[in-house]
Amino acid sequence: MDPVEGWLTGAWRRSYIRREKNPGSKLGPKDASVDVLYIQTPEAFVDIRRPAKDGLSTEAKTLAFGGVTSTFDTDNGGKTVHWHACIDLDWDQGEEGSQKSSAAWAAADAGRPLGTEDIGLFECIQTSNPQKWRETDPDGTLEEEWVKVVDAGPFLSLRRGNAILVLADDHFALASGAAFVAGTIAENGSWVIELSASDRNTEGTPLVLEGAPQDWKALPASSSGVRYNNKSGWEVGGACFPYPQFKSPRNPLDSCGRPLLPCPHERKPFFKALKMLLLSMISAVVLQRRIMGPSRHGWKMPMKT
């Protein structure tokens, strides 16, 4: 998949949505009853939506999904976006849903994402910060206004199986079988969940990821510049995303939830140095035995004559 156009990358919050009440009718009033945090990196996206308040609107619905994105320029200078979901909260979380997700990711990895009906036409309505964009669908049945709360990177996209984690500066979003959440990284390095489509009780709590840092693989466009630093986090282009907490029993955690053991590629220099030390010790023993002569009582230095 080619990276998406730069105007789309970042973190977005939705101001409102308007829908047509009946086929062919005018769009209804602005509805802001759903909180939305959508994060788009050059390689992937995650979109988390849940009602702002329980029972506020009968139309408010919880949605969450992630995958890859295609962008196109229209003949009249507009912007068209296709979102190809590869994991979705509405999909069965059992074996059937897992197979569906695996097939979608396989198609995306091959550069031929599955077809989608999730298509948006974008128009910039405010160029000053924060940028505002209006989205409509090809059939004219809805209108959404988006505010770009993060316009620049660094960006990072990580996969573990069918799960996808995306980061744009200090904002993150996760779509996995265990959790569909989004939030921000605090100044102290903690990852705080702000929106949860899977369990609202987790909002305000730290994010805990399955596995260990090295289990989360950077997508191709990110992988060339990503370093797994044991002491700090994922390093990308001079910036660093601090590690969240991890569940992996293979990596002991410190008091901040960071792994104590270095990642595999960071262990190589240590083992190389250990090997050199052992070889030097063996060489010293061999040399000592060569310059010492045998005796009835063991090895001793030969006497001068």
XYZ file of N, CA, C and O in Angstrom, residues 77-271:
780
model
N -10.443 18.801 -8.044
C -9.539 19.233 -6.987
C -9.909 18.752 -5.608
O -9.238 19.103 -4.630
N -10.959 17.955 -5.480
C -11.366 17.434 -4.187
C -10.516 16.250 -3.753
O -9.617 15.796 -4.466
N -10.807 15.753 -2.566
C -10.070 14.631 -1.993
C -11.040 13.489 -1.699
O -12.078 13.698 -1.068
N -10.695 12.300 -2.160
C -11.512 11.117 -1.907
C -10.715 10.128 -1.071
O -9.545 9.863 -1.356
N -11.362 9.588 -0.040
C -10.702 8.662 0.875
C -11.490 7.359 0.929
O -12.725 7.374 1.042
N -10.774 6.230 0.831
C -11.372 4.904 0.986
C -10.757 4.258 2.223
O -9.531 4.115 2.308
N -11.599 3.868 3.183
C -11.120 3.167 4.374
C -11.422 1.681 4.221
O -12.581 1.281 4.063
N -10.376 0.857 4.297
C -10.512 -0.593 4.151
C -10.326 -1.231 5.526
O -9.198 -1.389 6.009
N -11.424 -1.581 6.168
C -11.349 -2.161 7.510
C -10.716 -3.546 7.462
O -11.050 -4.375 6.615
N -9.789 -3.779 8.385
C -9.154 -5.092 8.531
C -9.447 -5.710 9.895
O -9.121 -6.875 10.134
N -10.016 -4.920 10.782
C -10.468 -5.403 12.085
C -11.601 -4.494 12.523
O -11.538 -3.278 12.328
N -12.662 -5.089 13.071
C -13.870 -4.313 13.350
C -14.529 -4.846 14.618
O -14.626 -6.060 14.817
N -14.974 -3.923 15.463
C -15.651 -4.313 16.701
C -16.917 -5.110 16.422
O -17.290 -5.990 17.204
N -17.586 -4.820 15.305
C -18.837 -5.497 14.971
C -18.627 -6.915 14.441
O -19.579 -7.685 14.359
N -17.396 -7.241 14.054
C -17.142 -8.587 13.569
C -17.113 -9.554 14.744
O -16.745 -9.191 15.863
N -17.482 -10.773 14.468
C -17.437 -11.808 15.494
C -16.014 -11.916 16.038
O -15.046 -11.991 15.275
N -15.881 -11.907 17.373
C -14.559 -11.951 17.985
C -14.024 -13.375 18.136
O -12.960 -13.581 18.718
N -14.760 -14.348 17.613
C -14.308 -15.733 17.656
C -13.482 -16.086 16.437
O -12.886 -15.230 15.774
N -13.476 -17.369 16.097
C -12.658 -17.861 14.994
C -13.089 -17.264 13.659
O -12.255 -16.929 12.818
N -14.400 -17.118 13.457
C -14.888 -16.574 12.186
C -14.408 -15.142 11.978
O -13.943 -14.772 10.894
N -14.525 -14.319 13.026
C -14.061 -12.941 12.915
C -12.562 -12.855 12.726
O -12.067 -12.003 11.983
N -11.821 -13.750 13.384
C -10.369 -13.763 13.244
C -9.958 -14.111 11.820
O -9.040 -13.500 11.256
N -10.639 -15.080 11.226
C -10.330 -15.456 9.848
C -10.661 -14.326 8.881
O -9.917 -14.069 7.924
N -11.769 -13.641 9.130
C -12.153 -12.516 8.280
C -11.109 -11.407 8.363
O -10.723 -10.815 7.345
N -10.639 -11.142 9.577
C -9.625 -10.112 9.765
C -8.304 -10.510 9.114
O -7.646 -9.690 8.464
N -7.918 -11.766 9.270
C -6.660 -12.238 8.675
C -6.694 -12.113 7.158
O -5.701 -11.725 6.527
N -7.847 -12.438 6.552
C -7.979 -12.333 5.098
C -7.881 -10.881 4.645
O -7.262 -10.570 3.619
N -8.482 -9.975 5.416
C -8.434 -8.555 5.063
C -7.008 -8.020 5.156
O -6.554 -7.263 4.285
N -6.280 -8.413 6.209
C -4.896 -7.962 6.344
C -4.014 -8.550 5.245
O -3.117 -7.875 4.723
N -4.255 -9.812 4.893
C -3.458 -10.439 3.837
C -3.630 -9.696 2.516
O -2.661 -9.473 1.776
N -4.860 -9.296 2.215
C -5.112 -8.546 0.984
C -4.431 -7.178 1.033
O -3.839 -6.726 0.047
N -4.503 -6.523 2.195
C -3.867 -5.211 2.336
C -2.351 -5.325 2.233
O -1.692 -4.494 1.591
N -1.780 -6.362 2.856
C -0.328 -6.554 2.801
C 0.150 -6.806 1.378
O 1.283 -6.466 1.021
N -0.720 -7.399 0.567
C -0.371 -7.675 -0.830
C -0.580 -6.454 -1.722
O -0.326 -6.515 -2.928
N -1.042 -5.348 -1.139
C -1.269 -4.137 -1.916
C -2.588 -4.112 -2.647
O -2.822 -3.230 -3.476
N -3.474 -5.071 -2.325
C -4.788 -5.134 -2.973
C -5.870 -5.250 -1.904
O -6.460 -6.322 -1.716
N -6.124 -4.172 -1.153
C -7.108 -4.251 -0.069
C -8.495 -4.597 -0.591
O -8.830 -4.302 -1.741
N -9.275 -5.229 0.259
C -10.627 -5.613 -0.124
C -11.475 -4.371 -0.400
O -11.212 -3.286 0.127
N -12.484 -4.544 -1.235
C -13.361 -3.429 -1.569
C -14.067 -2.882 -0.342
O -14.228 -3.562 0.675
N -14.498 -1.631 -0.421
C -15.133 -0.989 0.720
C -16.230 -0.039 0.263
O -16.157 0.548 -0.821
N -17.248 0.104 1.115
C -18.290 1.101 0.897
C -18.058 2.335 1.758
O -18.824 3.295 1.686
N -17.012 2.294 2.571
C -16.683 3.419 3.450
C -15.826 4.409 2.669
O -14.594 4.331 2.663
N -16.487 5.339 2.000
C -15.825 6.304 1.115
C -16.252 7.712 1.522
O -17.439 7.972 1.760
N -15.288 8.611 1.616
C -15.588 9.988 1.984
C -14.997 10.980 1.006
O -13.901 10.773 0.478
N -15.742 12.055 0.753
C -15.276 13.161 -0.084
C -14.962 14.331 0.843
O -15.835 14.783 1.590
N -13.719 14.812 0.807
C -13.270 15.816 1.767
C -13.057 17.177 1.113
O -12.583 17.275 -0.017
N -13.387 18.203 1.892
C -13.176 19.587 1.470
C -12.698 20.380 2.677
O -13.315 20.337 3.748
N -11.581 21.102 2.512
C -11.051 21.908 3.610
C -11.879 23.185 3.751
O -12.050 23.935 2.782
N -12.396 23.431 4.955
C -13.220 24.619 5.183
C -12.542 25.618 6.118
O -13.048 26.716 6.322
N -11.391 25.228 6.689
C -10.616 26.154 7.522
C -9.158 25.728 7.466
O -8.799 24.653 7.936
N -8.314 26.595 6.897
C -6.902 26.251 6.727
C -6.058 26.617 7.937
O -4.993 26.036 8.149
N -6.513 27.583 8.744
C -5.750 27.956 9.933
C -5.903 26.879 10.996
O -6.861 26.099 11.000
N -4.940 26.846 11.920
C -4.995 25.846 12.989
C -6.058 26.205 14.024
O -6.139 27.351 14.458
N -6.876 25.218 14.419
C -6.867 23.853 13.892
C -7.603 23.773 12.552
O -8.619 24.445 12.351
N -7.079 22.952 11.663
C -7.740 22.768 10.378
C -9.103 22.104 10.575
O -9.283 21.273 11.457
N -10.037 22.471 9.697
C -11.353 21.843 9.707
C -11.677 21.365 8.295
O -11.448 22.085 7.323
N -12.191 20.150 8.217
C -12.547 19.556 6.934
C -13.974 19.033 6.996
O -14.416 18.517 8.027
N -14.681 19.176 5.880
C -16.036 18.649 5.772
C -16.006 17.381 4.919
O -15.410 17.353 3.844
N -16.643 16.339 5.434
C -16.725 15.067 4.708
C -18.173 14.784 4.318
O -19.092 14.950 5.133
N -18.364 14.364 3.088
C -19.664 13.889 2.622
C -19.462 12.534 1.962
O -18.340 12.179 1.585
N -20.535 11.778 1.831
C -20.423 10.495 1.143
C -20.845 10.672 -0.315
O -21.488 11.663 -0.675
N -20.466 9.748 -1.198
C -20.777 9.908 -2.626
C -22.267 10.049 -2.922
O -22.644 10.689 -3.913
N -23.133 9.474 -2.080
C -24.578 9.543 -2.317
C -25.233 10.752 -1.663
O -26.448 10.951 -1.806
N -24.458 11.541 -0.934
C -25.012 12.732 -0.301
C -25.956 12.443 0.852
O -26.835 13.252 1.153
N -25.763 11.311 1.529
C -26.673 10.939 2.616
C -26.193 11.396 3.987
O -26.919 11.272 4.969
N -24.954 11.910 4.063
C -24.454 12.377 5.355
C -23.401 13.453 5.166
O -22.827 13.618 4.084
N -23.150 14.168 6.252
C -22.118 15.208 6.280
C -21.475 15.185 7.662
O -22.169 15.104 8.679
N -20.152 15.244 7.698
C -19.419 15.271 8.959
C -18.396 16.400 8.921
O -17.830 16.693 7.872
N -18.167 17.009 10.082
C -17.111 18.016 10.191
C -16.026 17.477 11.111
O -16.300 17.022 12.221
N -14.780 17.550 10.623
C -13.640 17.016 11.353
C -12.668 18.132 11.718
O -12.391 19.014 10.906
N -12.146 18.077 12.941
C -11.135 19.025 13.408
C -9.828 18.266 13.580
O -9.778 17.232 14.264
N -8.776 18.781 12.969
C -7.474 18.116 13.027
C -6.722 18.598 14.268
O -6.190 19.707 14.300
N -6.667 17.757 15.300
C -6.052 18.158 16.566
C -4.552 17.888 16.587
O -3.829 18.457 17.408
N -4.073 16.996 15.728
C -2.633 16.760 15.562
C -2.347 16.776 14.072
O -2.872 15.954 13.320
N -1.504 17.718 13.651
C -1.256 17.897 12.222
C 0.073 17.302 11.778
O 0.285 17.048 10.604
N 0.990 17.090 12.725
C 2.326 16.617 12.366
C 2.686 15.387 13.188
O 2.064 15.102 14.208
N 3.727 14.686 12.723
C 4.176 13.486 13.402
C 5.032 13.797 14.604
O 4.959 14.903 15.143
N 5.786 12.815 15.072
C 6.065 11.556 14.377
C 4.873 10.607 14.373
O 3.986 10.698 15.226
N 4.872 9.706 13.381
C 3.826 8.704 13.250
C 4.429 7.314 13.395
O 5.598 7.093 13.084
N 3.614 6.389 13.858
C 4.062 5.010 13.994
C 2.861 4.084 13.864
O 1.793 4.361 14.415
N 3.039 2.992 13.109
C 1.995 1.971 12.944
C 2.598 0.625 13.293
O 3.628 0.239 12.737
N 1.959 -0.098 14.218
C 2.482 -1.371 14.701
C 1.393 -2.431 14.642
O 0.232 -2.161 14.957
N 1.788 -3.643 14.251
C 0.852 -4.762 14.180
C 1.323 -5.900 15.068
O 2.510 -6.177 15.182
N 0.353 -6.574 15.675
C 0.600 -7.836 16.381
C -0.543 -8.760 16.003
O -1.654 -8.606 16.492
N -0.281 -9.695 15.100
C -1.368 -10.509 14.577
C -2.336 -9.628 13.812
O -1.956 -8.872 12.919
N -3.611 -9.682 14.180
C -4.619 -8.847 13.526
C -4.808 -7.501 14.217
O -5.548 -6.646 13.719
N -4.168 -7.303 15.354
C -4.309 -6.050 16.095
C -3.461 -4.961 15.454
O -2.380 -5.218 14.921
N -3.941 -3.718 15.527
C -3.225 -2.584 14.959
C -3.181 -1.451 15.988
O -4.189 -1.129 16.622
N -1.993 -0.877 16.161
C -1.780 0.255 17.061
C -1.192 1.389 16.233
O -0.182 1.202 15.551
N -1.829 2.559 16.270
C -1.344 3.709 15.509
C -1.093 4.870 16.462
O -1.813 5.056 17.447
N -0.052 5.650 16.146
C 0.317 6.791 16.975
C 0.593 7.997 16.096
O 1.241 7.882 15.052
N 0.094 9.145 16.539
C 0.366 10.427 15.899
C 0.743 11.402 17.003
O -0.118 11.849 17.763
N 2.030 11.671 17.112
C 2.550 12.521 18.176
C 2.139 11.946 19.534
O 2.534 10.834 19.868
N 1.317 12.661 20.312
C 0.957 12.168 21.644
C -0.419 11.505 21.681
O -0.975 11.290 22.757
N -0.974 11.162 20.524
C -2.272 10.483 20.456
C -2.083 9.048 19.962
O -1.245 8.790 19.100
N -2.867 8.127 20.511
C -2.793 6.731 20.084
C -4.198 6.161 19.937
O -5.173 6.674 20.501
N -4.290 5.090 19.161
C -5.544 4.346 19.031
C -5.197 2.893 18.771
O -4.257 2.582 18.032
N -5.961 2.004 19.387
C -5.713 0.570 19.305
C -6.989 -0.148 18.902
O -8.062 0.109 19.451
N -6.865 -1.054 17.933
C -7.968 -1.936 17.550
C -7.459 -3.362 17.648
O -6.564 -3.765 16.903
N -8.008 -4.115 18.581
C -7.598 -5.506 18.771
C -8.793 -6.294 19.271
O -9.827 -5.724 19.633
N -8.643 -7.610 19.303
C -9.734 -8.422 19.810
C -10.025 -8.163 21.271
O -11.147 -8.342 21.737
N -9.001 -7.695 22.005
C -9.156 -7.467 23.439
C -9.643 -6.064 23.767
O -10.276 -5.852 24.804
N -9.352 -5.086 22.908
C -9.704 -3.702 23.232
C -9.757 -2.850 21.977
O -8.935 -3.009 21.070
N -10.741 -1.939 21.958
C -10.843 -0.909 20.925
C -10.863 0.420 21.672
O -11.901 0.844 22.190
N -9.694 1.074 21.755
C -9.552 2.246 22.615
C -8.699 3.305 21.928
O -7.971 3.029 20.975
N -8.783 4.531 22.462
C -7.956 5.635 21.982
C -7.681 6.559 23.152
O -8.435 6.600 24.131
N -6.582 7.313 23.046
C -6.245 8.219 24.133
C -5.001 9.016 23.825
O -4.631 9.200 22.659
N -4.340 9.475 24.882
C -3.158 10.316 24.738
C -2.038 9.819 25.647
O -2.280 9.114 26.631
N -0.812 10.221 25.294
C 0.363 9.900 26.098
C 0.698 11.128 26.939
O 0.959 12.205 26.405
N 0.670 10.970 28.258
C 0.920 12.087 29.166
C 2.398 12.454 29.178
O 3.252 11.720 28.672
N 2.712 13.604 29.781
C 4.094 14.066 29.829
C 4.988 13.112 30.607
O 6.188 13.037 30.353
N 4.416 12.378 31.563
C 5.218 11.425 32.337
C 5.396 10.093 31.618
O 5.974 9.155 32.166
N 4.881 9.987 30.376
C 5.064 8.784 29.581
C 3.966 7.755 29.711
O 4.009 6.725 29.036
N 2.963 7.993 30.543
C 1.881 7.021 30.697
C 0.857 7.182 29.579
O 0.569 8.290 29.135
N 0.311 6.056 29.137
C -0.688 6.028 28.076
C -2.064 5.953 28.737
O -2.385 4.953 29.386
N -2.872 6.986 28.562
C -4.159 7.067 29.248
C -5.291 6.882 28.244
O -5.368 7.595 27.239
N -6.175 5.929 28.514
C -7.326 5.674 27.646
C -8.377 6.755 27.875
O -8.801 6.991 29.007
N -8.801 7.423 26.803
C -9.840 8.449 26.885
C -11.174 7.955 26.338
O -12.229 8.305 26.863
N -11.119 7.184 25.266
C -12.332 6.631 24.659
C -12.180 5.124 24.554
O -11.149 4.634 24.101
N -13.208 4.404 24.959
C -13.206 2.951 24.818
C -14.536 2.508 24.241
O -15.593 2.782 24.816
N -14.458 1.836 23.096
C -15.665 1.289 22.488
C -15.953 -0.115 23.002
O -17.046 -0.633 22.806
N -14.970 -0.723 23.653
C -15.122 -2.100 24.127
C -15.512 -2.178 25.596
O -16.244 -3.082 26.003
N -15.032 -1.231 26.428
C -15.342 -1.250 27.856
C -15.103 0.146 28.428
O -13.965 0.539 28.660
N -16.174 0.890 28.680
C -16.032 2.266 29.154
C -15.404 2.331 30.537
O -14.896 3.377 30.948
N -15.416 1.233 31.276
C -14.800 1.227 32.602
C -13.284 1.401 32.533
O -12.650 1.725 33.545
N -12.696 1.169 31.359
C -11.247 1.324 31.224
C -10.837 2.766 30.947
O -9.641 3.075 30.990
N -11.791 3.642 30.675
C -11.450 5.036 30.394
C -10.844 5.689 31.635
O -11.342 5.529 32.749
N -9.744 6.398 31.431
C -9.024 7.008 32.534
C -7.961 6.112 33.134
O -7.234 6.538 34.034
N -7.842 4.884 32.629
C -6.842 3.942 33.133
C -5.700 3.802 32.132
O -5.845 4.152 30.958
N -4.553 3.264 32.561
C -3.426 3.086 31.632
C -3.717 2.004 30.598
O -4.399 1.015 30.882
N -3.177 2.198 29.410
C -3.268 1.178 28.371
C -2.312 0.040 28.703
O -1.167 0.269 29.083
N -2.790 -1.193 28.563
C -1.953 -2.376 28.754
C -2.038 -3.207 27.479
O -3.111 -3.689 27.112
N -0.905 -3.376 26.808
C -0.874 -4.100 25.539
C -0.562 -5.572 25.754
O 0.175 -5.944 26.667
N -1.119 -6.396 24.880
C -0.771 -7.808 24.868
C 0.668 -7.968 24.377
O 1.172 -7.165 23.602
N 1.334 -9.033 24.834
C 2.662 -9.341 24.336
C 3.746 -8.467 24.928
O 3.620 -7.924 26.023
N 4.827 -8.325 24.171
C 5.994 -7.542 24.560
C 6.326 -6.567 23.439
O 5.799 -6.689 22.333
N 7.189 -5.571 23.684
C 7.472 -4.564 22.649
C 7.884 -5.149 21.312
O 7.422 -4.707 20.262
N 8.764 -6.173 21.334
C 9.250 -6.726 20.072
C 8.201 -7.548 19.344
O 8.398 -7.919 18.184
N 7.068 -7.859 20.010
C 5.983 -8.580 19.336
C 5.198 -7.666 18.395
O 4.493 -8.150 17.507
N 5.296 -6.367 18.610
C 4.567 -5.397 17.790
C 5.483 -4.941 16.665
O 6.473 -4.246 16.896
N 5.149 -5.356 15.445
C 6.004 -5.119 14.289
C 5.567 -3.861 13.543
O 4.387 -3.683 13.234
N 6.531 -3.012 13.252
C 6.244 -1.787 12.513
C 5.871 -2.116 11.076
O 6.470 -2.992 10.447
N 4.861 -1.432 10.558
C 4.467 -1.626 9.165
C 5.572 -1.112 8.251
O 6.375 -0.262 8.644
N 5.621 -1.606 7.013
C 6.776 -1.346 6.130
C 7.242 0.092 6.053
O 8.433 0.360 6.138
N 6.320 1.037 5.911
C 6.749 2.428 5.755
C 7.394 2.971 7.024
O 8.140 3.940 6.983
N 7.110 2.347 8.178
C 7.696 2.795 9.442
C 8.923 1.991 9.830
O 9.801 2.483 10.530
N 8.985 0.726 9.387
C 9.946 -0.220 9.947
C 11.397 0.187 9.743
O 12.250 -0.101 10.580
N 11.704 0.869 8.624
C 13.098 1.193 8.341
C 13.681 2.164 9.351
O 14.887 2.189 9.563
N 12.830 2.956 10.000
C 13.352 3.951 10.928
C 12.987 3.705 12.371
O 13.144 4.593 13.206
N 12.506 2.501 12.712
C 12.063 2.216 14.068
C 13.124 1.424 14.812
O 13.664 0.449 14.298
N 13.415 1.848 16.040
C 14.357 1.129 16.892
C 13.668 0.801 18.209
O 13.014 1.652 18.803
N 13.825 -0.436 18.665
C 13.245 -0.875 19.928
C 14.265 -0.619 21.033
O 15.202 -1.386 21.221
N 14.098 0.475 21.755
C 15.032 0.855 22.803
C 14.508 0.355 24.139
O 13.431 0.755 24.580
N 15.275 -0.506 24.796
C 14.792 -1.115 26.031
C 14.543 -0.096 27.134
O 13.618 -0.228 27.922
N 15.359 0.952 27.185
C 15.266 1.884 28.298
C 14.228 2.974 28.090
O 13.811 3.616 29.041
N 13.815 3.214 26.844
C 12.912 4.341 26.614
C 11.645 3.938 25.881
O 10.543 4.051 26.417
N 11.760 3.459 24.642
C 10.561 3.116 23.895
C 10.863 2.924 22.425
O 12.000 2.653 22.036
N 9.829 3.074 21.599
C 10.006 2.973 20.153
C 10.584 4.286 19.650
O 9.960 5.343 19.776
N 11.771 4.239 19.068
C 12.413 5.437 18.554
C 12.161 5.547 17.058
O 12.385 4.606 16.307
N 11.682 6.727 16.642
C 11.356 6.967 15.238
C 11.886 8.332 14.841
O 11.418 9.357 15.345
N 12.865 8.351 13.952
C 13.359 9.611 13.412
C 13.760 10.636 14.447
O 13.424 11.814 14.327
N 14.443 10.218 15.492
C 14.895 11.143 16.519
C 13.893 11.353 17.638
O 14.239 11.897 18.687
N 12.639 10.958 17.434
C 11.622 11.052 18.483
C 11.461 9.684 19.139
O 11.921 8.669 18.617
N 10.814 9.670 20.290
C 10.646 8.414 21.012
C 9.240 8.319 21.585
O 8.772 9.236 22.267
N 8.562 7.217 21.276
C 7.280 6.913 21.898
C 7.557 6.019 23.105
O 8.004 4.881 22.939
N 7.330 6.486 24.326
C 7.607 5.645 25.498
C 6.732 4.405 25.488
O 5.594 4.439 25.019
N 7.270 3.305 25.994
C 6.501 2.071 26.025
C 5.308 2.193 26.970
O 5.430 2.755 28.059
N 4.164 1.636 26.572
C 3.068 1.485 27.531
C 3.345 0.260 28.398
O 4.433 -0.320 28.339
N 2.377 -0.149 29.172
C 2.522 -1.379 29.938
C 2.255 -2.580 29.030
O 1.508 -2.484 28.059
N 2.873 -3.716 29.371
C 2.706 -4.943 28.599
C 2.338 -6.093 29.528
O 2.715 -6.118 30.697
N 1.626 -7.071 28.961
C 1.200 -8.233 29.732
C 2.172 -9.400 29.646
O 2.026 -10.376 30.369
N 3.146 -9.329 28.747
C 3.981 -10.484 28.445
C 4.710 -11.011 29.670
O 5.440 -10.271 30.332
N 4.565 -12.322 29.986
C 5.344 -12.903 31.078
C 6.800 -13.120 30.696
O 7.635 -13.372 31.540
N 7.103 -13.026 29.388
C 8.477 -13.251 28.937
C 9.365 -12.061 29.247
O 10.568 -12.177 29.312
N 8.777 -10.902 29.414
C 9.556 -9.703 29.685
C 9.168 -9.133 31.042
O 8.112 -8.520 31.169
N 9.994 -9.317 32.085
C 9.678 -8.699 33.375
C 9.530 -7.195 33.212
O 10.217 -6.573 32.405
N 8.636 -6.589 33.999
C 8.374 -5.163 33.888
C 8.935 -4.424 35.090
O 8.978 -4.947 36.204
N 9.374 -3.184 34.852
C 9.794 -2.355 35.970
C 8.573 -1.646 36.544
O 7.433 -1.900 36.145
N 8.792 -0.724 37.475
C 7.675 -0.065 38.151
C 6.855 0.799 37.213
O 5.710 1.139 37.512
N 7.425 1.158 36.061
C 6.704 1.974 35.084
C 6.040 1.115 34.015
O 5.485 1.643 33.055
N 6.128 -0.205 34.151
C 5.515 -1.081 33.170
C 6.373 -1.318 31.949
O 5.904 -1.826 30.943
N 7.658 -0.957 32.019
C 8.533 -1.143 30.869
C 9.330 -2.436 31.031
O 9.690 -2.820 32.144
N 9.639 -3.118 29.922
C 10.351 -4.398 30.014
C 11.777 -4.213 30.501
O 12.471 -3.283 30.099
N 12.209 -5.114 31.388
C 13.570 -5.050 31.897
C 14.556 -5.720 30.956
O 15.731 -5.369 30.931
N 14.083 -6.718 30.209
C 14.981 -7.422 29.301
C 15.089 -6.682 27.982
O 14.094 -6.193 27.465
N 16.283 -6.586 27.415
C 16.413 -5.909 26.125
C 15.777 -6.714 25.008
O 15.584 -7.919 25.122
N 15.432 -6.029 23.932
C 14.883 -6.696 22.761
C 15.966 -7.547 22.111
O 17.155 -7.328 22.328
N 15.575 -8.540 21.288
C 16.557 -9.474 20.723
C 17.728 -8.801 20.042
O 18.869 -9.192 20.254
N 17.463 -7.769 19.204
C 18.576 -7.176 18.477
C 19.486 -6.382 19.395
O 20.636 -6.123 19.076
N 18.984 -5.988 20.598
C 19.824 -5.277 21.540
C 20.646 -6.238 22.391
O 21.601 -5.840 23.032
N 20.245 -7.535 22.435
C 21.007 -8.514 23.193
C 22.245 -8.980 22.433
O 23.175 -9.512 23.022
N 22.284 -8.799 21.113
C 23.402 -9.287 20.316
C 24.736 -8.684 20.751
O 25.719 -9.414 20.911
N 24.853 -7.358 20.935
C 26.140 -6.812 21.386
C 26.579 -7.387 22.725
O 27.772 -7.617 22.953
N 25.630 -7.636 23.632
C 25.968 -8.182 24.946
C 26.560 -9.579 24.809
O 27.598 -9.895 25.391
N 25.888 -10.442 24.028
C 26.375 -11.804 23.866
C 27.702 -11.832 23.100
O 28.550 -12.689 23.339
